[in-house]
Amino acid sequence: MTGKLYGLGIGPGDPELLTLKALRLLQAAPVIAYPAPEEGDSLARAIVAPHLPGNQTEIAIRMPMVAARFPAQEVYDWAAGEIGAHLEAGRDVAALCEGDPFFYGSFMYLFGRVAETHPVEVVPGVSSLTACAAVLGAPLAARNDVLTVVPAPLDEDALAERLRDVEAAAVIKVGRHLEKVRRVLERLGLSDRARYVERATMTQQRILPLDSLEEEGAPYFSMILIHRRGEAWT
């Protein structure tokens, strides 16, 4: 009897934002797998660490955390092989994914490799999108607003085209693209309606209006939320 792979959305960083289902499956699985940098600790594992029973086999999926080399196909091939061996032996595996597995989540690369040969269940999690809105205290959109999610790594012209006529928008994966995003928003007259959230729900969380941000770069876990009316309820 084969085991099942569970893709667990573990939320944006606060260990209390796991769903009850994710917590139950996390603690019951004999094997857990999680992304990790080439050296150092895994953020995904750190999020769930308070909930781990302490007797599980762990698979650290170590990869370069550099956008130019992502996804690292050979790393996911290796991870799928390691996970597959446990599944063939009848052991369930819980794969951790920060945020939600299918909202720009790295779990999709495991899913694509494992789902054809083994049962896989995806457990949704609190996404960075909703977490940022919550800590900011600002609804993303209201009534018939169209919410646009835009990845910051797009080139400048593509960013401007996507953001030109938005009613509500979230710019994700800001990181080293902060200055480019700032230029675009300034050009479109949206800077004063843009708010910056860094490491939402984590202890290092930071929130401020974008035009008050002095740094020229941002961490990967950062987002800019924009609403053309300023507030969704107005």
PDB file of C-alpha atoms in Angstrom:
ATOM      1  CA  MET A   1       0.000   0.000   0.000  1.00  0.00           C
ATOM      2  CA  THR A   2       1.452   3.320  -1.055  1.00  0.00           C
ATOM      3  CA  GLY A   3       1.702   6.297   1.230  1.00  0.00           C
ATOM      4  CA  LYS A   4       0.189   9.691   0.438  1.00  0.00           C
ATOM      5  CA  LEU A   5       1.989  12.972  -0.126  1.00  0.00           C
ATOM      6  CA  TYR A   6       0.356  15.898   1.650  1.00  0.00           C
ATOM      7  CA  GLY A   7       1.209  19.388   0.453  1.00  0.00           C
ATOM      8  CA  LEU A   8       0.625  21.481   3.567  1.00  0.00           C
ATOM      9  CA  GLY A   9       0.168  25.213   3.381  1.00  0.00           C
ATOM     10  CA  ILE A  10       1.731  26.383   6.641  1.00  0.00           C
ATOM     11  CA  GLY A  11       0.923  30.067   6.402  1.00  0.00           C
ATOM     12  CA  PRO A  12       3.042  33.215   6.198  1.00  0.00           C
ATOM     13  CA  GLY A  13       5.155  32.805   9.327  1.00  0.00           C
ATOM     14  CA  ASP A  14       3.101  32.866  12.523  1.00  0.00           C
ATOM     15  CA  PRO A  15       3.047  29.263  13.869  1.00  0.00           C
ATOM     16  CA  GLU A  16      -0.533  29.816  15.053  1.00  0.00           C
ATOM     17  CA  LEU A  17      -1.777  30.354  11.499  1.00  0.00           C
ATOM     18  CA  LEU A  18      -1.703  26.666  10.554  1.00  0.00           C
ATOM     19  CA  THR A  19      -5.139  25.251   9.852  1.00  0.00           C
ATOM     20  CA  LEU A  20      -6.410  22.480  12.096  1.00  0.00           C
ATOM     21  CA  LYS A  21      -6.198  20.061   9.186  1.00  0.00           C
ATOM     22  CA  ALA A  22      -2.600  20.974   8.386  1.00  0.00           C
ATOM     23  CA  LEU A  23      -1.653  20.594  12.052  1.00  0.00           C
ATOM     24  CA  ARG A  24      -3.281  17.162  12.309  1.00  0.00           C
ATOM     25  CA  LEU A  25      -1.579  15.862   9.164  1.00  0.00           C
ATOM     26  CA  LEU A  26       1.761  17.430  10.099  1.00  0.00           C
ATOM     27  CA  GLN A  27       1.839  15.660  13.455  1.00  0.00           C
ATOM     28  CA  ALA A  28       0.617  12.332  12.071  1.00  0.00           C
ATOM     29  CA  ALA A  29       3.045  12.031   9.156  1.00  0.00           C
ATOM     30  CA  PRO A  30       6.080   9.816   9.775  1.00  0.00           C
ATOM     31  CA  VAL A  31       8.086  11.862   7.232  1.00  0.00           C
ATOM     32  CA  ILE A  32       8.230  15.607   6.632  1.00  0.00           C
ATOM     33  CA  ALA A  33       9.913  17.423   3.744  1.00  0.00           C
ATOM     34  CA  TYR A  34      10.616  21.126   3.456  1.00  0.00           C
ATOM     35  CA  PRO A  35      12.551  23.640   1.337  1.00  0.00           C
ATOM     36  CA  ALA A  36      15.806  24.933   2.767  1.00  0.00           C
ATOM     37  CA  PRO A  37      18.700  27.096   1.607  1.00  0.00           C
ATOM     38  CA  GLU A  38      21.945  25.436   0.534  1.00  0.00           C
ATOM     39  CA  GLU A  39      23.297  26.248   3.986  1.00  0.00           C
ATOM     40  CA  GLY A  40      21.486  27.153   7.182  1.00  0.00           C
ATOM     41  CA  ASP A  41      18.045  26.636   8.643  1.00  0.00           C
ATOM     42  CA  SER A  42      14.736  26.249   6.858  1.00  0.00           C
ATOM     43  CA  LEU A  43      12.132  28.949   7.408  1.00  0.00           C
ATOM     44  CA  ALA A  44       9.347  26.463   6.644  1.00  0.00           C
ATOM     45  CA  ARG A  45      10.604  24.100   9.323  1.00  0.00           C
ATOM     46  CA  ALA A  46      11.022  26.958  11.791  1.00  0.00           C
ATOM     47  CA  ILE A  47       7.372  27.930  11.320  1.00  0.00           C
ATOM     48  CA  VAL A  48       6.108  24.475  12.301  1.00  0.00           C
ATOM     49  CA  ALA A  49       8.848  23.664  14.836  1.00  0.00           C
ATOM     50  CA  PRO A  50       6.621  24.319  17.890  1.00  0.00           C
ATOM     51  CA  HIS A  51       4.194  21.670  16.629  1.00  0.00           C
ATOM     52  CA  LEU A  52       6.594  18.851  15.695  1.00  0.00           C
ATOM     53  CA  PRO A  53       6.335  15.660  17.781  1.00  0.00           C
ATOM     54  CA  GLY A  54      10.078  15.035  17.499  1.00  0.00           C
ATOM     55  CA  ASN A  55      10.148  11.521  16.061  1.00  0.00           C
ATOM     56  CA  GLN A  56       9.826  12.146  12.321  1.00  0.00           C
ATOM     57  CA  THR A  57      12.167  11.456   9.441  1.00  0.00           C
ATOM     58  CA  GLU A  58      13.068  14.777   7.820  1.00  0.00           C
ATOM     59  CA  ILE A  59      13.958  15.548   4.196  1.00  0.00           C
ATOM     60  CA  ALA A  60      15.562  18.970   3.711  1.00  0.00           C
ATOM     61  CA  ILE A  61      15.183  20.014   0.079  1.00  0.00           C
ATOM     62  CA  ARG A  62      18.219  22.259  -0.203  1.00  0.00           C
ATOM     63  CA  MET A  63      18.402  24.587  -3.155  1.00  0.00           C
ATOM     64  CA  PRO A  64      19.907  27.919  -4.173  1.00  0.00           C
ATOM     65  CA  MET A  65      17.567  30.706  -3.084  1.00  0.00           C
ATOM     66  CA  VAL A  66      18.367  32.719  -6.207  1.00  0.00           C
ATOM     67  CA  ALA A  67      15.610  33.628  -8.644  1.00  0.00           C
ATOM     68  CA  ALA A  68      17.842  33.212 -11.718  1.00  0.00           C
ATOM     69  CA  ARG A  69      18.351  29.536 -10.902  1.00  0.00           C
ATOM     70  CA  PHE A  70      14.817  28.720  -9.809  1.00  0.00           C
ATOM     71  CA  PRO A  71      13.231  26.272 -10.064  1.00  0.00           C
ATOM     72  CA  ALA A  72      16.255  24.017  -9.632  1.00  0.00           C
ATOM     73  CA  GLN A  73      14.991  21.068 -11.665  1.00  0.00           C
ATOM     74  CA  GLU A  74      17.614  18.589 -10.509  1.00  0.00           C
ATOM     75  CA  VAL A  75      16.850  19.392  -6.874  1.00  0.00           C
ATOM     76  CA  TYR A  76      13.154  18.656  -7.331  1.00  0.00           C
ATOM     77  CA  ASP A  77      13.983  15.496  -9.267  1.00  0.00           C
ATOM     78  CA  TRP A  78      16.069  14.351  -6.302  1.00  0.00           C
ATOM     79  CA  ALA A  79      13.399  15.351  -3.775  1.00  0.00           C
ATOM     80  CA  ALA A  80      10.684  13.531  -5.720  1.00  0.00           C
ATOM     81  CA  GLY A  81      12.855  10.418  -5.671  1.00  0.00           C
ATOM     82  CA  GLU A  82      13.436  10.628  -1.913  1.00  0.00           C
ATOM     83  CA  ILE A  83       9.757  11.230  -1.211  1.00  0.00           C
ATOM     84  CA  GLY A  84       8.712   8.544  -3.676  1.00  0.00           C
ATOM     85  CA  ALA A  85      10.818   5.944  -1.861  1.00  0.00           C
ATOM     86  CA  HIS A  86       8.977   6.652   1.402  1.00  0.00           C
ATOM     87  CA  LEU A  87       5.606   6.567  -0.356  1.00  0.00           C
ATOM     88  CA  GLU A  88       6.448   3.216  -1.968  1.00  0.00           C
ATOM     89  CA  ALA A  89       7.263   1.902   1.500  1.00  0.00           C
ATOM     90  CA  GLY A  90       3.803   2.918   2.679  1.00  0.00           C
ATOM     91  CA  ARG A  91       4.847   6.001   4.627  1.00  0.00           C
ATOM     92  CA  ASP A  92       2.923   9.258   4.319  1.00  0.00           C
ATOM     93  CA  VAL A  93       4.967  12.394   3.693  1.00  0.00           C
ATOM     94  CA  ALA A  94       3.994  15.934   4.705  1.00  0.00           C
ATOM     95  CA  ALA A  95       5.655  18.501   2.440  1.00  0.00           C
ATOM     96  CA  LEU A  96       5.693  21.985   3.928  1.00  0.00           C
ATOM     97  CA  CYS A  97       4.997  25.059   1.854  1.00  0.00           C
ATOM     98  CA  GLU A  98       5.099  28.602   3.202  1.00  0.00           C
ATOM     99  CA  GLY A  99       1.833  30.388   2.539  1.00  0.00           C
ATOM    100  CA  ASP A 100      -0.418  28.359   0.249  1.00  0.00           C
ATOM    101  CA  PRO A 101       0.918  25.476  -1.890  1.00  0.00           C
ATOM    102  CA  PHE A 102      -0.777  26.631  -5.094  1.00  0.00           C
ATOM    103  CA  PHE A 103      -0.368  30.400  -4.705  1.00  0.00           C
ATOM    104  CA  TYR A 104       3.097  30.755  -6.270  1.00  0.00           C
ATOM    105  CA  GLY A 105       4.152  27.918  -3.960  1.00  0.00           C
ATOM    106  CA  SER A 106       7.220  25.775  -4.618  1.00  0.00           C
ATOM    107  CA  PHE A 107       5.180  22.662  -3.797  1.00  0.00           C
ATOM    108  CA  MET A 108       3.826  22.725  -7.351  1.00  0.00           C
ATOM    109  CA  TYR A 109       7.158  21.413  -8.610  1.00  0.00           C
ATOM    110  CA  LEU A 110       6.902  18.372  -6.341  1.00  0.00           C
ATOM    111  CA  PHE A 111       3.239  17.935  -7.217  1.00  0.00           C
ATOM    112  CA  GLY A 112       4.068  17.806 -10.908  1.00  0.00           C
ATOM    113  CA  ARG A 113       6.584  15.032 -10.326  1.00  0.00           C
ATOM    114  CA  VAL A 114       4.713  12.887  -7.797  1.00  0.00           C
ATOM    115  CA  ALA A 115       1.007  13.182  -8.635  1.00  0.00           C
ATOM    116  CA  GLU A 116       1.161  10.885 -11.673  1.00  0.00           C
ATOM    117  CA  THR A 117       2.386   7.926  -9.664  1.00  0.00           C
ATOM    118  CA  HIS A 118       1.211   8.452  -6.077  1.00  0.00           C
ATOM    119  CA  PRO A 119      -1.812   9.946  -4.298  1.00  0.00           C
ATOM    120  CA  VAL A 120      -1.350  13.602  -3.396  1.00  0.00           C
ATOM    121  CA  GLU A 121      -3.572  15.862  -1.310  1.00  0.00           C
ATOM    122  CA  VAL A 122      -3.125  19.620  -1.146  1.00  0.00           C
ATOM    123  CA  VAL A 123      -4.130  21.430   2.049  1.00  0.00           C
ATOM    124  CA  PRO A 124      -4.594  25.167   1.474  1.00  0.00           C
ATOM    125  CA  GLY A 125      -2.945  27.630   3.818  1.00  0.00           C
ATOM    126  CA  VAL A 126      -3.139  31.295   4.790  1.00  0.00           C
ATOM    127  CA  SER A 127      -1.459  33.074   1.892  1.00  0.00           C
ATOM    128  CA  SER A 128       0.922  36.011   2.126  1.00  0.00           C
ATOM    129  CA  LEU A 129      -1.668  38.024   0.214  1.00  0.00           C
ATOM    130  CA  THR A 130      -4.364  37.725   2.854  1.00  0.00           C
ATOM    131  CA  ALA A 131      -1.857  37.907   5.706  1.00  0.00           C
ATOM    132  CA  CYS A 132      -0.501  41.247   4.466  1.00  0.00           C
ATOM    133  CA  ALA A 133      -3.996  42.689   4.182  1.00  0.00           C
ATOM    134  CA  ALA A 134      -4.812  41.502   7.701  1.00  0.00           C
ATOM    135  CA  VAL A 135      -1.757  42.987   9.407  1.00  0.00           C
ATOM    136  CA  LEU A 136      -2.147  46.179   7.411  1.00  0.00           C
ATOM    137  CA  GLY A 137      -5.780  46.451   8.440  1.00  0.00           C
ATOM    138  CA  ALA A 138      -6.776  47.168   4.852  1.00  0.00           C
ATOM    139  CA  PRO A 139      -9.236  45.085   2.819  1.00  0.00           C
ATOM    140  CA  LEU A 140      -7.797  44.019  -0.523  1.00  0.00           C
ATOM    141  CA  ALA A 141     -10.880  44.819  -2.593  1.00  0.00           C
ATOM    142  CA  ALA A 142     -14.603  45.508  -2.278  1.00  0.00           C
ATOM    143  CA  ARG A 143     -17.800  45.110  -4.262  1.00  0.00           C
ATOM    144  CA  ASN A 144     -16.890  44.854  -7.972  1.00  0.00           C
ATOM    145  CA  ASP A 145     -13.212  45.780  -7.631  1.00  0.00           C
ATOM    146  CA  VAL A 146     -10.858  43.649  -9.694  1.00  0.00           C
ATOM    147  CA  LEU A 147      -7.815  42.543  -7.678  1.00  0.00           C
ATOM    148  CA  THR A 148      -4.614  42.211  -9.715  1.00  0.00           C
ATOM    149  CA  VAL A 149      -1.614  40.231  -8.459  1.00  0.00           C
ATOM    150  CA  VAL A 150       1.617  41.300 -10.151  1.00  0.00           C
ATOM    151  CA  PRO A 151       5.070  39.696  -9.671  1.00  0.00           C
ATOM    152  CA  ALA A 152       7.722  42.385  -9.203  1.00  0.00           C
ATOM    153  CA  PRO A 153      10.348  40.528 -11.309  1.00  0.00           C
ATOM    154  CA  LEU A 154       8.449  41.537 -14.493  1.00  0.00           C
ATOM    155  CA  ASP A 155      10.346  44.095 -16.549  1.00  0.00           C
ATOM    156  CA  GLU A 156       9.510  47.743 -15.989  1.00  0.00           C
ATOM    157  CA  ASP A 157       7.298  48.237 -19.040  1.00  0.00           C
ATOM    158  CA  ALA A 158       5.326  45.070 -18.292  1.00  0.00           C
ATOM    159  CA  LEU A 159       4.827  46.197 -14.681  1.00  0.00           C
ATOM    160  CA  ALA A 160       3.551  49.567 -15.832  1.00  0.00           C
ATOM    161  CA  GLU A 161       1.155  47.959 -18.297  1.00  0.00           C
ATOM    162  CA  ARG A 162      -0.263  45.604 -15.660  1.00  0.00           C
ATOM    163  CA  LEU A 163      -0.666  48.357 -13.055  1.00  0.00           C
ATOM    164  CA  ARG A 164      -1.827  51.219 -15.270  1.00  0.00           C
ATOM    165  CA  ASP A 165      -5.579  50.821 -14.778  1.00  0.00           C
ATOM    166  CA  VAL A 166      -5.770  48.716 -11.603  1.00  0.00           C
ATOM    167  CA  GLU A 167      -8.503  49.200  -9.038  1.00  0.00           C
ATOM    168  CA  ALA A 168      -6.696  47.096  -6.411  1.00  0.00           C
ATOM    169  CA  ALA A 169      -3.324  45.420  -6.727  1.00  0.00           C
ATOM    170  CA  ALA A 170      -0.735  43.398  -4.843  1.00  0.00           C
ATOM    171  CA  VAL A 171       2.866  43.515  -6.012  1.00  0.00           C
ATOM    172  CA  ILE A 172       4.573  40.364  -4.741  1.00  0.00           C
ATOM    173  CA  LYS A 173       8.192  39.143  -4.650  1.00  0.00           C
ATOM    174  CA  VAL A 174       9.412  42.711  -4.255  1.00  0.00           C
ATOM    175  CA  GLY A 175      12.932  42.028  -2.955  1.00  0.00           C
ATOM    176  CA  ARG A 176      15.653  43.528  -5.146  1.00  0.00           C
ATOM    177  CA  HIS A 177      13.010  44.939  -7.513  1.00  0.00           C
ATOM    178  CA  LEU A 178      11.877  47.620  -5.045  1.00  0.00           C
ATOM    179  CA  GLU A 179      13.319  50.612  -6.886  1.00  0.00           C
ATOM    180  CA  LYS A 180      11.838  49.492 -10.199  1.00  0.00           C
ATOM    181  CA  VAL A 181       8.396  49.125  -8.604  1.00  0.00           C
ATOM    182  CA  ARG A 182       8.726  52.540  -6.974  1.00  0.00           C
ATOM    183  CA  ARG A 183       9.532  54.160 -10.330  1.00  0.00           C
ATOM    184  CA  VAL A 184       6.498  52.556 -11.945  1.00  0.00           C
ATOM    185  CA  LEU A 185       4.101  53.561  -9.187  1.00  0.00           C
ATOM    186  CA  GLU A 186       5.434  57.114  -9.192  1.00  0.00           C
ATOM    187  CA  ARG A 187       4.979  57.321 -12.949  1.00  0.00           C
ATOM    188  CA  LEU A 188       1.391  56.060 -12.651  1.00  0.00           C
ATOM    189  CA  GLY A 189       0.512  58.383  -9.785  1.00  0.00           C
ATOM    190  CA  LEU A 190      -0.115  55.527  -7.357  1.00  0.00           C
ATOM    191  CA  SER A 191       2.718  56.033  -4.848  1.00  0.00           C
ATOM    192  CA  ASP A 192       0.545  57.744  -2.251  1.00  0.00           C
ATOM    193  CA  ARG A 193      -1.901  54.815  -2.319  1.00  0.00           C
ATOM    194  CA  ALA A 194       0.755  52.119  -1.957  1.00  0.00           C
ATOM    195  CA  ARG A 195       1.615  50.459   1.357  1.00  0.00           C
ATOM    196  CA  TYR A 196       4.585  48.262   2.078  1.00  0.00           C
ATOM    197  CA  VAL A 197       4.481  45.129   4.244  1.00  0.00           C
ATOM    198  CA  GLU A 198       7.608  43.189   5.156  1.00  0.00           C
ATOM    199  CA  ARG A 199       7.644  39.708   6.761  1.00  0.00           C
ATOM    200  CA  ALA A 200       3.933  39.756   7.594  1.00  0.00           C
ATOM    201  CA  THR A 201       2.984  37.955  10.865  1.00  0.00           C
ATOM    202  CA  MET A 202       6.636  37.273  11.746  1.00  0.00           C
ATOM    203  CA  THR A 203       8.475  38.845  14.672  1.00  0.00           C
ATOM    204  CA  GLN A 204      10.410  41.096  12.235  1.00  0.00           C
ATOM    205  CA  GLN A 205       7.203  42.396  10.622  1.00  0.00           C
ATOM    206  CA  ARG A 206       7.323  45.959   9.315  1.00  0.00           C
ATOM    207  CA  ILE A 207       4.523  48.093   7.829  1.00  0.00           C
ATOM    208  CA  LEU A 208       4.696  51.606   6.400  1.00  0.00           C
ATOM    209  CA  PRO A 209       3.544  53.776   3.488  1.00  0.00           C
ATOM    210  CA  LEU A 210       5.697  53.054   0.453  1.00  0.00           C
ATOM    211  CA  ASP A 211       6.794  56.670   0.114  1.00  0.00           C
ATOM    212  CA  SER A 212       8.116  56.532   3.704  1.00  0.00           C
ATOM    213  CA  LEU A 213      10.401  53.576   2.974  1.00  0.00           C
ATOM    214  CA  GLU A 214      14.010  54.772   2.821  1.00  0.00           C
ATOM    215  CA  GLU A 215      15.769  51.540   1.835  1.00  0.00           C
ATOM    216  CA  GLU A 216      16.644  50.805  -1.796  1.00  0.00           C
ATOM    217  CA  GLY A 217      16.043  47.063  -1.451  1.00  0.00           C
ATOM    218  CA  ALA A 218      13.625  44.790   0.338  1.00  0.00           C
ATOM    219  CA  PRO A 219      13.666  41.182   1.590  1.00  0.00           C
ATOM    220  CA  TYR A 220      12.038  38.473  -0.497  1.00  0.00           C
ATOM    221  CA  PHE A 221       9.138  38.289   1.963  1.00  0.00           C
ATOM    222  CA  SER A 222       7.743  41.716   1.169  1.00  0.00           C
ATOM    223  CA  MET A 223       4.673  42.984  -0.654  1.00  0.00           C
ATOM    224  CA  ILE A 224       3.173  46.273  -1.800  1.00  0.00           C
ATOM    225  CA  LEU A 225      -0.611  46.675  -1.632  1.00  0.00           C
ATOM    226  CA  ILE A 226      -2.350  49.356  -3.667  1.00  0.00           C
ATOM    227  CA  HIS A 227      -5.926  50.542  -3.868  1.00  0.00           C
ATOM    228  CA  ARG A 228      -6.834  53.306  -6.291  1.00  0.00           C
ATOM    229  CA  ARG A 229      -9.451  54.760  -3.912  1.00  0.00           C
ATOM    230  CA  GLY A 230      -7.007  54.602  -1.013  1.00  0.00           C
ATOM    231  CA  GLU A 231      -9.333  52.409   1.044  1.00  0.00           C
ATOM    232  CA  ALA A 232     -11.513  49.645  -0.366  1.00  0.00           C
ATOM    233  CA  TRP A 233     -14.595  50.690   1.607  1.00  0.00           C
ATOM    234  CA  THR A 234     -14.666  54.287   0.301  1.00  0.00           C
TER     235      THR A 234
END
